[in-house]
C-alpha positions as semicolon CSV with decimal commas, in nm:
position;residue;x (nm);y (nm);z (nm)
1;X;-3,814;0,136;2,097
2;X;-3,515;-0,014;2,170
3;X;-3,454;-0,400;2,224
4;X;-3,255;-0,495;2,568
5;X;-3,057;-0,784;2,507
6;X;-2,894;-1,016;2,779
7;X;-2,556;-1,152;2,729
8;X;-2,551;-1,433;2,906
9;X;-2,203;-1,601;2,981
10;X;-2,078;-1,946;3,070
11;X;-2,140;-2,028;3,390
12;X;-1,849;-2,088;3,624
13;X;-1,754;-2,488;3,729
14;X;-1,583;-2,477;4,017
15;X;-1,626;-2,816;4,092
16;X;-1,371;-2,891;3,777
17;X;-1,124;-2,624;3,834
18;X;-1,110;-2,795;4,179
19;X;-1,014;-3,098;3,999
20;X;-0,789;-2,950;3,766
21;X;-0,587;-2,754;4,094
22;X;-0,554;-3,080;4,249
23;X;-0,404;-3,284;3,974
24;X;-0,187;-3,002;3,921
25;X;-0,083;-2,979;4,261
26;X;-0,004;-3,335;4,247
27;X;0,256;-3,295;3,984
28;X;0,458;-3,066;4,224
29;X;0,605;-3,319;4,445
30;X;0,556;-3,704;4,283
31;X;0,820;-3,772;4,098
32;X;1,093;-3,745;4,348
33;X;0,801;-3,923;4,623
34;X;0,772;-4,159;4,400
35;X;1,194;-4,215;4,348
36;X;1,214;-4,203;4,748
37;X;0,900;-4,512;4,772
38;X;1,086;-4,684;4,517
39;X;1,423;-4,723;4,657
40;X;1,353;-5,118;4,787
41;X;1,351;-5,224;4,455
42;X;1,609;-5,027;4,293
43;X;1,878;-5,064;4,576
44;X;1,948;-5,387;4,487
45;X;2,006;-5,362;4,135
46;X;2,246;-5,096;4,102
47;X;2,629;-5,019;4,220
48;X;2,587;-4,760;4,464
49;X;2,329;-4,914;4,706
50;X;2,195;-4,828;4,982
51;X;2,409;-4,533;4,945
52;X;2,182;-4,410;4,705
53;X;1,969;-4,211;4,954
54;X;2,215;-4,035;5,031
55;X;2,324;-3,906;4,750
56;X;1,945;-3,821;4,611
57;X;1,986;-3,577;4,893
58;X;2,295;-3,366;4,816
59;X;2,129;-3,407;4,439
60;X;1,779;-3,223;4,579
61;X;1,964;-2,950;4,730
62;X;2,212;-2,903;4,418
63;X;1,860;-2,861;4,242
64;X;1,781;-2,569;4,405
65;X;1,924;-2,365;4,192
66;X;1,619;-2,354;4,027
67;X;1,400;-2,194;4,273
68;X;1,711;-1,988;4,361
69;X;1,732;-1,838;4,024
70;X;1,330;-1,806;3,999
71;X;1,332;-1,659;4,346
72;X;1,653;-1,366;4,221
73;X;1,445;-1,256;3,872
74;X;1,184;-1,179;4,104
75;X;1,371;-1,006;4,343
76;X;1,580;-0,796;4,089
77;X;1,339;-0,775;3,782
78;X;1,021;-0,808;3,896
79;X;0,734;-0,863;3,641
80;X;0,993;-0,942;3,376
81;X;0,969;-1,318;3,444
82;X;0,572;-1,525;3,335
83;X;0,529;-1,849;3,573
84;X;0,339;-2,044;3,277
85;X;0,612;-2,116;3,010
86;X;0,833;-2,215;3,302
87;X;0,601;-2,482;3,481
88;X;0,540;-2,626;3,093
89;X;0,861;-2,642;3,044
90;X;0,936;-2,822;3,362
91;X;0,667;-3,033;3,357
92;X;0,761;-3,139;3,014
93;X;1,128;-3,234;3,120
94;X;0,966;-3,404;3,396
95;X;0,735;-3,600;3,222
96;X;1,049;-3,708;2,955
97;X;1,292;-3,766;3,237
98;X;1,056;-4,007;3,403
99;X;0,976;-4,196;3,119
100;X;1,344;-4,248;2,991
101;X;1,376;-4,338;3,348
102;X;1,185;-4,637;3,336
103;X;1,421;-4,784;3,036
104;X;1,792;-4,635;3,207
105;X;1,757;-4,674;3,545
106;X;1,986;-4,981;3,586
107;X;2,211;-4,875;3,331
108;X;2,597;-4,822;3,443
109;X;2,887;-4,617;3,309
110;X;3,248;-4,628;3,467
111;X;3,349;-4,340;3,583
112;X;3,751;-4,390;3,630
113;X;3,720;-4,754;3,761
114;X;3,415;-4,755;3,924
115;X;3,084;-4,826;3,742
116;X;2,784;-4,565;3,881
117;X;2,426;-4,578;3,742
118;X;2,529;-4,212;3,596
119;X;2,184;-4,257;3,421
120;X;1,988;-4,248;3,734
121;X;2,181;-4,006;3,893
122;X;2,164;-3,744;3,612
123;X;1,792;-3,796;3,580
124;X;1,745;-3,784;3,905
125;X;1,905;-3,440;3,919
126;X;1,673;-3,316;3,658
127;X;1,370;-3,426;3,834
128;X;1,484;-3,261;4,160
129;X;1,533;-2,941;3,930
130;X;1,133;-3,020;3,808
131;X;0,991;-3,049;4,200
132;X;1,247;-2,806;4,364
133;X;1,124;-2,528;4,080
134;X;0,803;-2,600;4,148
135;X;0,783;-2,458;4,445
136;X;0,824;-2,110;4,329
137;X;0,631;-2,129;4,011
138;X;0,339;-2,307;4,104
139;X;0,174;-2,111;4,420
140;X;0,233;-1,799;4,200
141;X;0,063;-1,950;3,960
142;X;-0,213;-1,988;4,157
143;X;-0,251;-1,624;4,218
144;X;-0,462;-1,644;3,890
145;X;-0,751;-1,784;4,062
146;X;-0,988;-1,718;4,377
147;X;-0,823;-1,804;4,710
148;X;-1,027;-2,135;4,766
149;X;-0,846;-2,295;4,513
150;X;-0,514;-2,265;4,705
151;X;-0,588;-2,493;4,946
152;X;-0,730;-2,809;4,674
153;X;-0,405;-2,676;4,508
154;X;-0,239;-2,779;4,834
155;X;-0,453;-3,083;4,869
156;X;-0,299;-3,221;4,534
157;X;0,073;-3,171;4,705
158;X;-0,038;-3,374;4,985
159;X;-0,150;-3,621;4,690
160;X;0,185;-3,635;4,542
161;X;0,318;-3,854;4,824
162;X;-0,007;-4,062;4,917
163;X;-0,048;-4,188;4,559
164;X;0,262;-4,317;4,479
165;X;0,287;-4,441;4,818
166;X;0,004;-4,645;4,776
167;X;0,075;-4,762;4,459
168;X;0,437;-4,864;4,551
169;X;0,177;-5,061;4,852
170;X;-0,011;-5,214;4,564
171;X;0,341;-5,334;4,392
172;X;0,441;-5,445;4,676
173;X;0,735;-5,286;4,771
174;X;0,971;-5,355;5,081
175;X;0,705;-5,636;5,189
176;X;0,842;-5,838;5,470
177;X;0,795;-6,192;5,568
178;X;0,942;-6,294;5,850
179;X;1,042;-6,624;5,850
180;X;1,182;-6,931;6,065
181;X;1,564;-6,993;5,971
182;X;1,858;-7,185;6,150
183;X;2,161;-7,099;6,223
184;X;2,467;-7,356;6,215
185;X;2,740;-7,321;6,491
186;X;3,056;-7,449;6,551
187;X;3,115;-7,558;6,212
188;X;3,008;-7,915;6,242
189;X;2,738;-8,155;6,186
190;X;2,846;-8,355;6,458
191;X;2,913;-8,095;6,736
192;X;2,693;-7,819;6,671
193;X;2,462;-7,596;6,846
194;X;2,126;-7,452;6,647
195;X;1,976;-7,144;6,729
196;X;1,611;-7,043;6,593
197;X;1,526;-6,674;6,474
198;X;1,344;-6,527;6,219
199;X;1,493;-6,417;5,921
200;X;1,370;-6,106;5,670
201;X;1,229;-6,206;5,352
202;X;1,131;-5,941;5,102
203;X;0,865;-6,062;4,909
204;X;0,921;-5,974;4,512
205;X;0,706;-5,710;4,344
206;X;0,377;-5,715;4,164
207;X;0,501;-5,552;3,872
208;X;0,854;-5,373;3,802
209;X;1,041;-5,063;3,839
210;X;1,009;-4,987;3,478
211;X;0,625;-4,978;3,488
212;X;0,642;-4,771;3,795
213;X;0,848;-4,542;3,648
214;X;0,597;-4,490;3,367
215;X;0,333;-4,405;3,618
216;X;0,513;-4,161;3,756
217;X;0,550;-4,036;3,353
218;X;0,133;-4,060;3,350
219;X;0,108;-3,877;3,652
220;X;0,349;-3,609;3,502
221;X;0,109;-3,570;3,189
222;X;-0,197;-3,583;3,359
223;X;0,004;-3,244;3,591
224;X;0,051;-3,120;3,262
225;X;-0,322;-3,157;3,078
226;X;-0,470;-2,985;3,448
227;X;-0,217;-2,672;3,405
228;X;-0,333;-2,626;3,027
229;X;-0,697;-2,678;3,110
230;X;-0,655;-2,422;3,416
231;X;-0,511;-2,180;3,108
232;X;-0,742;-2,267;2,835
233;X;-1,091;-2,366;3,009
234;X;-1,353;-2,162;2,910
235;X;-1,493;-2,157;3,289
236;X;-1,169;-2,124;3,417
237;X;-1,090;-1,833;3,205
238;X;-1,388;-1,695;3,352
239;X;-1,285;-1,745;3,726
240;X;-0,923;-1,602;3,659
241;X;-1,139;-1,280;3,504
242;X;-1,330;-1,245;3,813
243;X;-1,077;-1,292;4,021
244;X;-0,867;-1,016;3,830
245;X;-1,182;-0,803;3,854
246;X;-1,203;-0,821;4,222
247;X;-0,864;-0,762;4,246
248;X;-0,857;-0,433;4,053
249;X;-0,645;-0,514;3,788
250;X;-0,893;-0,511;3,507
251;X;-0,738;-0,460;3,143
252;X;-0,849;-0,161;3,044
253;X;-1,117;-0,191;2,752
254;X;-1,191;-0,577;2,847
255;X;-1,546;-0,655;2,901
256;X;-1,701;-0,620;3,176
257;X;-1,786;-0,993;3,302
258;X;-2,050;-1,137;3,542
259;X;-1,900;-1,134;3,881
260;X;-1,913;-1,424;4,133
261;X;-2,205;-1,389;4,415
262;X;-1,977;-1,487;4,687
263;X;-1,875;-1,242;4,940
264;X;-1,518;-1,223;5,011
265;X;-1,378;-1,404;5,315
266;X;-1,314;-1,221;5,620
267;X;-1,015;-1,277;5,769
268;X;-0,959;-1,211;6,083
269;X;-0,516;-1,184;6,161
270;X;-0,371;-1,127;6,479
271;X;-0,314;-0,720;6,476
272;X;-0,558;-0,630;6,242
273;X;-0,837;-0,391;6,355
274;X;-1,135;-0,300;6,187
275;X;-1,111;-0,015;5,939
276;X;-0,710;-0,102;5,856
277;X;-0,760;-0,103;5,530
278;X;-0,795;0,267;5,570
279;X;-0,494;0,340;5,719
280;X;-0,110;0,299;5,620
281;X;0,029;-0,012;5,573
282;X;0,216;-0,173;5,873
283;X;0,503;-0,278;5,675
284;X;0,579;-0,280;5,291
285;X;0,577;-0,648;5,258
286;X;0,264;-0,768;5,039
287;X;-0,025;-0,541;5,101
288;X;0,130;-0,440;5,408
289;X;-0,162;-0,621;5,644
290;X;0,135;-0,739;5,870
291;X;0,449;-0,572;6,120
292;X;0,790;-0,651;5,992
293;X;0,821;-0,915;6,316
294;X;0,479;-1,074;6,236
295;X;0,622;-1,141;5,826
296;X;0,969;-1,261;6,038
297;X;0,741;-1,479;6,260
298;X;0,580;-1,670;5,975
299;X;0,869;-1,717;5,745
300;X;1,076;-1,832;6,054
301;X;0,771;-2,096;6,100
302;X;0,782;-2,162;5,739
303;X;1,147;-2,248;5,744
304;X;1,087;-2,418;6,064
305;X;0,775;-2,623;5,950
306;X;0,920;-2,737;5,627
307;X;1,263;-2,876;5,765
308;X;1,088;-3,085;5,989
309;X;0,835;-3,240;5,788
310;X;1,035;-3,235;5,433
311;X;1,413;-3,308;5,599
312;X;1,455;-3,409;5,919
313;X;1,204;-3,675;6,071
314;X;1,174;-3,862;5,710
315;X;1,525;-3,948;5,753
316;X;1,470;-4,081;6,082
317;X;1,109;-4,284;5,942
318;X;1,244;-4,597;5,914
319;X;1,474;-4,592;6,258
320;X;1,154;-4,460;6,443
321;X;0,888;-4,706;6,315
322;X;1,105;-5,102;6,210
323;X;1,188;-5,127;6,611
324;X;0,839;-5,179;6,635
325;X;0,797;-5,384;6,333
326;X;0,775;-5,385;5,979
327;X;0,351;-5,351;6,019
328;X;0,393;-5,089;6,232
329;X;0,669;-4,902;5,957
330;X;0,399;-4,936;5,645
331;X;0,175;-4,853;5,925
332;X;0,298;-4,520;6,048
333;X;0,444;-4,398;5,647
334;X;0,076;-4,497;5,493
335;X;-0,135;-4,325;5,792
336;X;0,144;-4,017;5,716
337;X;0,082;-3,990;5,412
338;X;-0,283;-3,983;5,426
339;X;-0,275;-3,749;5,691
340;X;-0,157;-3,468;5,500
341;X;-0,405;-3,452;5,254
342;X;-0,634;-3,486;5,506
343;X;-0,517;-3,189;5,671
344;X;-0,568;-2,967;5,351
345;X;-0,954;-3,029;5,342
346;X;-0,936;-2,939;5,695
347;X;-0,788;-2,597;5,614
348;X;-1,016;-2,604;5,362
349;X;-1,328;-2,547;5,559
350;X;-1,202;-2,408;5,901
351;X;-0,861;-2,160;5,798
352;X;-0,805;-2,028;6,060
353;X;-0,548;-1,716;6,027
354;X;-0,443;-1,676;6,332
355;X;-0,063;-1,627;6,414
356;X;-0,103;-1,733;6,804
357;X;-0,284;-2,059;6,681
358;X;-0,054;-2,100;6,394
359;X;0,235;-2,124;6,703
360;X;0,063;-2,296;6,957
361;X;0,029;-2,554;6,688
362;X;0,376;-2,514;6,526
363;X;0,488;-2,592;6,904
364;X;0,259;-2,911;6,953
365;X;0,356;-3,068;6,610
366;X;0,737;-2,996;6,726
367;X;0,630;-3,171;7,062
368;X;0,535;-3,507;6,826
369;X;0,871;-3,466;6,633
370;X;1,092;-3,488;6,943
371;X;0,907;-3,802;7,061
372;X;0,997;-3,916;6,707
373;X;1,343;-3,812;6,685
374;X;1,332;-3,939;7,130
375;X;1,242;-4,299;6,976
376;X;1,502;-4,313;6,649
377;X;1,773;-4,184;6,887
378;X;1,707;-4,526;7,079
379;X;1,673;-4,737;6,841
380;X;1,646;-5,079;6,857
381;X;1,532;-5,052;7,164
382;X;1,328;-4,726;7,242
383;X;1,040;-4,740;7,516
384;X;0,759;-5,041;7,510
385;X;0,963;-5,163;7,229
386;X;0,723;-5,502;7,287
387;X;0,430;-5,353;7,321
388;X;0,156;-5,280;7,125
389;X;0,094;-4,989;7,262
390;X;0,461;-4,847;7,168
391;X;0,336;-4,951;6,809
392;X;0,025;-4,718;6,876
393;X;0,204;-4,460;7,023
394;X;0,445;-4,385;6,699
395;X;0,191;-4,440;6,496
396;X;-0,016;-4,173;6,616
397;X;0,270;-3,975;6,660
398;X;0,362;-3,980;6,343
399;X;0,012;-3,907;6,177
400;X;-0,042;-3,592;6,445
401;X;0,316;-3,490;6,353
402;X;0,208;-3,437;5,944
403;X;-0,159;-3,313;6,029
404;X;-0,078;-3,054;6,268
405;X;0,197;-2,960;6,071
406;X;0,067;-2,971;5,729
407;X;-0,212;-2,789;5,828
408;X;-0,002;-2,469;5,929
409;X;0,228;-2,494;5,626
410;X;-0,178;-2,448;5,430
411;X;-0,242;-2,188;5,684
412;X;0,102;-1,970;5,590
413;X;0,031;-2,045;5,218
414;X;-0,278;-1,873;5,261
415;X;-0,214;-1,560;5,432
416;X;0,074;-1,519;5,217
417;X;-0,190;-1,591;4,933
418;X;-0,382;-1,251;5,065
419;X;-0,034;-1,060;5,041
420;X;0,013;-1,110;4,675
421;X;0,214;-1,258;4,408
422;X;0,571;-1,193;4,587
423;X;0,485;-1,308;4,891
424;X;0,427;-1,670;4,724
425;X;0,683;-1,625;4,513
426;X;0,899;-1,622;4,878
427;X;0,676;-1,866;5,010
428;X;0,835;-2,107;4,765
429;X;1,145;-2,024;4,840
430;X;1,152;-2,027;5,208
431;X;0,975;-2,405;5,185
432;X;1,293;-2,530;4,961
433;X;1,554;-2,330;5,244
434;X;1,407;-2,498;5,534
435;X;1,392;-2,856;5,346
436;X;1,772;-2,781;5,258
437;X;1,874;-2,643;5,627
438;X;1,684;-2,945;5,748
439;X;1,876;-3,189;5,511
440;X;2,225;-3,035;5,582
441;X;2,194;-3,104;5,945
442;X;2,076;-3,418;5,955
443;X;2,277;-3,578;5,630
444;X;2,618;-3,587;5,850
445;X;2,409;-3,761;6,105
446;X;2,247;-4,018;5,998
447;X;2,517;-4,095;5,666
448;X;2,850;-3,951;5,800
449;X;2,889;-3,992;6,233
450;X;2,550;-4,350;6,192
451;X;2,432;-4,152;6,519
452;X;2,107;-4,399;6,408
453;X;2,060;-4,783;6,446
454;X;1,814;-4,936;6,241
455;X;1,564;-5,216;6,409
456;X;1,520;-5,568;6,270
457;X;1,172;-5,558;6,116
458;X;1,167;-5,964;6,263
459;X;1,441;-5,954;6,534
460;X;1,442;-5,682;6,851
461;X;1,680;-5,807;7,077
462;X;1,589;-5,565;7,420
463;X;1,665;-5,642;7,808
C-alpha cells in the first residue's frame, strides 16, 4: 500500500508584498519631489537662483531619453530587453547620486566666466534619468504579480511626493513669519513719512540640506531592498508563480504550485459583452479587449491627465495658493499631496473600469484645473482674495483636482494592466509625453513672456 504524502508549501503573505510594492513604488518619483520641496533652502545658496526651477525642467525632459530608449527596444525588439537589471541599476545610480548630493550641492565651477553649481545640475540630470526611466520599467515590472498589487504599487508613487513633502514640513522649509517692519521715506530723520507693513521672514531650517539629501539616499535604498525582496521572497516567489500560472505561461516541467483561492476580478469595460472572450479580438492592441478609438481614448486621457497634474498646474501652485496666504500655500500643497495617495486606496477597493466614468471624471478634474489656472492668471488679486472662503475654495480645489485625477491615472494603469506587458510598457511612456507636452507649454509662460504674478505671502494689496 502506498503512502500519500502532502507537500505542503509556504503560504502566501500578501500583506508584505503589499508593503514591499509600496516602498518600491515610492522610489519611482522621490528624489526629484524631494529636489522640487527643497528648492527654499537651496535657492539661496547657489549662483543660479531662483532660476533654478527652471532649468530642473528642461533637465527632466532632456532625461527622457531614458524612457524613450526603453520605450524603442520594446517597440523594435521585443522580449530582448529584462526590466530587473535596469530598475537595479537605476536605483543604484539613484541612491549614489543622492548621497554625493548631499556633500556637492553648493559646490561651483566656472564655466567661461560665470560660476554654475555644475555639481547640482549634473546630478540632477542623472536623477531625472532615475525617475523619468522609471516610468517604463517599473509598471512592467509589476506585471510579475497579481493585479491588486498595481494599485499599492501606485499608492507608493503617490508616497513619493507626500513623504518628502512632509518631511521638508518637519525641517521647516519656506516657513513664513510675517512680521511688522518700517519703512523710511524721504530720506530724512527730520522730514520723513513712515509707513507700516509686514515684511516676509523665512524662518531657518530644523536641520540642513545635506541631511535631507541623505534621506532622500535612505529612501532610495529602502526602493531598492523592496525590489530585491519582491525578486527573492520566498512568498513572493510564490505569488509571481501563481500569477504566471493563471496567466498560462507556465515553464514547462516547473512544478505544479498551490493556486490562490481568489476568483479573478470581473471587469466590466465599456463595449465588452458577455462571451467576448470567445470571439476575435477588437483590435490587436494588448489582448485585444478594446476598439482602436477606445485604446486612442485612454492614451489621449493619459497624456491629458498627466500634463495637468505632473506639468502644468504645479507650475502655477505657488501663484494660485500665496495670494491667499502663505497658510493657505502649505495648506493647499500638503492636502495635495495627501490626496493622491488617498485616491489610490480608493481605486483600490472600488476600480471602477469604466471609460464613460473615466471621462466624466477626466472632465470634472479639468473643471478644478481651470479654476486653478482662472485664480494664478489673476494673481495677486484673484476673487475673495480677503476672504476665507477664497482660502477654502483653492484649497479644495486643489485637493479635488489630484483625487479625481489621480484616481483615473490608477484607473488607466489598470486596464492597461489587463492588456499586458506592452501596454504598460506604453503606459510609461505616454505618462512622461504628457508631463513633457505639459512642461513645454507652460515653461515659456511662466519663465520666458512672466504671464504670472506671484502674491505676497504677508502683503495683498487689492481694490
Amino acid at each position: 500500500m502506498t503512502e500519500s504524502r502532502t507537500i505542503l508549501y509556504p503560504a502566501p503573505m500578501p500583506m508584505l508584498t503589499h508593503v514591499l510594492a509600496c516602498l518600491f513604488g515610492i522610489g519611482s518619483w522621490v528624489a526629484i519631489n524631494g529636489m522640487w520641496v527643497e528648492l527654499p533652502l537651496i535657492v539661496p545658496e547657489i549662483p543660479e537662483g531662483w532660476y533654478l526651477p527652471s532649468y530642473l525642467t528642461i533637465i527632466i525632459q532632456m532625461a527622457n531619453v531614458g524612457p524613450l530608449f526603453v520605450t524603442l527596444m520594446h517597440r523594435f525588439r521585443p522580449g530582448s530587453l529584462d526590466e530587473r537589471p535596469v530598475i537595479g541599476g537605476i536605483v543604484v545610480l539613484g541612491m549614489v547620486a543622492t548621497f554625493l548630493l548631499a556633500f556637492l550641492w553648493k559646490h561651483t565651477m566656472a564655466v567661461g566666466s560665470v560660476a554654475h553649481s555644475v555639481a547640482l545640475l549634473v546630478l540632477s540630470f542623472l536623477l531625472s534619468i532615475v525617475d523619468c526611466t522609471s516610468s517604463v520599467t517599473f509598471l512592467p515590472f509589476m506585471m510579475r504579480l497579481p493585479s491588486q498589487y498595481l494599485t499599492t504599487y501606485f499608492v507608493g508613487e503617490g508616497l513619493s511626493g507626500l513623504v518628502p513633502a512632509l518631511v521638508a514640513l518637519i525641517q521647516g522649509v519656506g516657513v513664513v513669519r510675517c512680521l511688522n517692519a518700517t519703512e523710511l521715506r524721504n530720506g530724512t530723520l527730520e522730514n520723513s513719512s513712515w509707513t507700516h507693513e509686514l515684511q516676509a521672514h523665512y524662518q531657518p531650517a530644523r536641520f540642513s540640506a545635506q541631511v535631507f539629501f541623505l534621506f532622500l539616499s535612505a529612501m532610495m535604498a529602502v526602493c531598492l531592498g523592496a525590489f530585491c525582496m519582491l525578486n527573492l521572497h520566498p512568498a513572493v516567489l510564490l505569488e509571481q508563480k501563481s500569477e504566471r500560472y493563471l496567466n498560462g505561461v507556465v515553464r514547462k516541467g516547473g512544478p505544479e504550485l498551490p493556486l490562490q483561492t481568489s476568483v479573478p476580478e470581473q471587469k466590466p469595460m465599456l463595449g465588452h459583452t458577455p462571451g467576448l472572450e470567445d470571439k476575435e479580438p477588437l483590435s490587436s492592441f494588448g489582448k485585444g479587449t478594446y476598439r482602436y478609438p477606445q485604446v486612442v481614448f485612454i492614451f489621449v486621457v493619459l497624456a491629458w491627465v498627466n500634463a495637468l497634474t505632473n506639468a502644468v498646474l504645479p507650475s502655477v501652485q505657488s501663484y494660485s495658493c500665496l495670494p491667499y496666504g502663505n497658510q493657505a500655500y502649505h495648506l493647499g500643497a500638503t492636502m495635495a499631496a495627501v490626496a493622491n495617495p488617498a485616491a489610490c486606496l480608493i481605486a483600490m477597493y472600488m476600480p471602477i473600469r469604466s471609460l464613460v466614468l473615466m471621462g466624466a471624471l477626466t472632465a470634472l478634474g479639468s473643471a478644478f484645473a481651470s479654476y486653478i489656472m482662472a485664480v494664478a492668471a489673476l494673481s495677486p488679486c484673484p476673487p475673495l482674495v480677503h476672504s476665507s472662503l477664497g482660502t477654502a475654495l483653492i484649497v479644495i480645489a486643489w485637493v479635488l483636482f489630484v483625487l479625481v485625477l489621480s484616481y483615473v491615472k490608477v484607473i488607466i494603469g489598470v486596464i492597461l494592466r489587463d492588456e499586458g506587458h506592452s501596454a504598460l510598457v506604453w503606459c510609461g511612456a505616454v505618462v512622461q509625453l504628457g508631463s513633457m507636452i505639459g512642461a513645454m507649454a507652460m515653461f515659456p509662460l511662466v519663465s520666458v513672456y512672466g504671464l504670472f504674478t506671484s502674491g505676497d505671502p504677508c502683503n495683498t494689496k487689492c481694490i
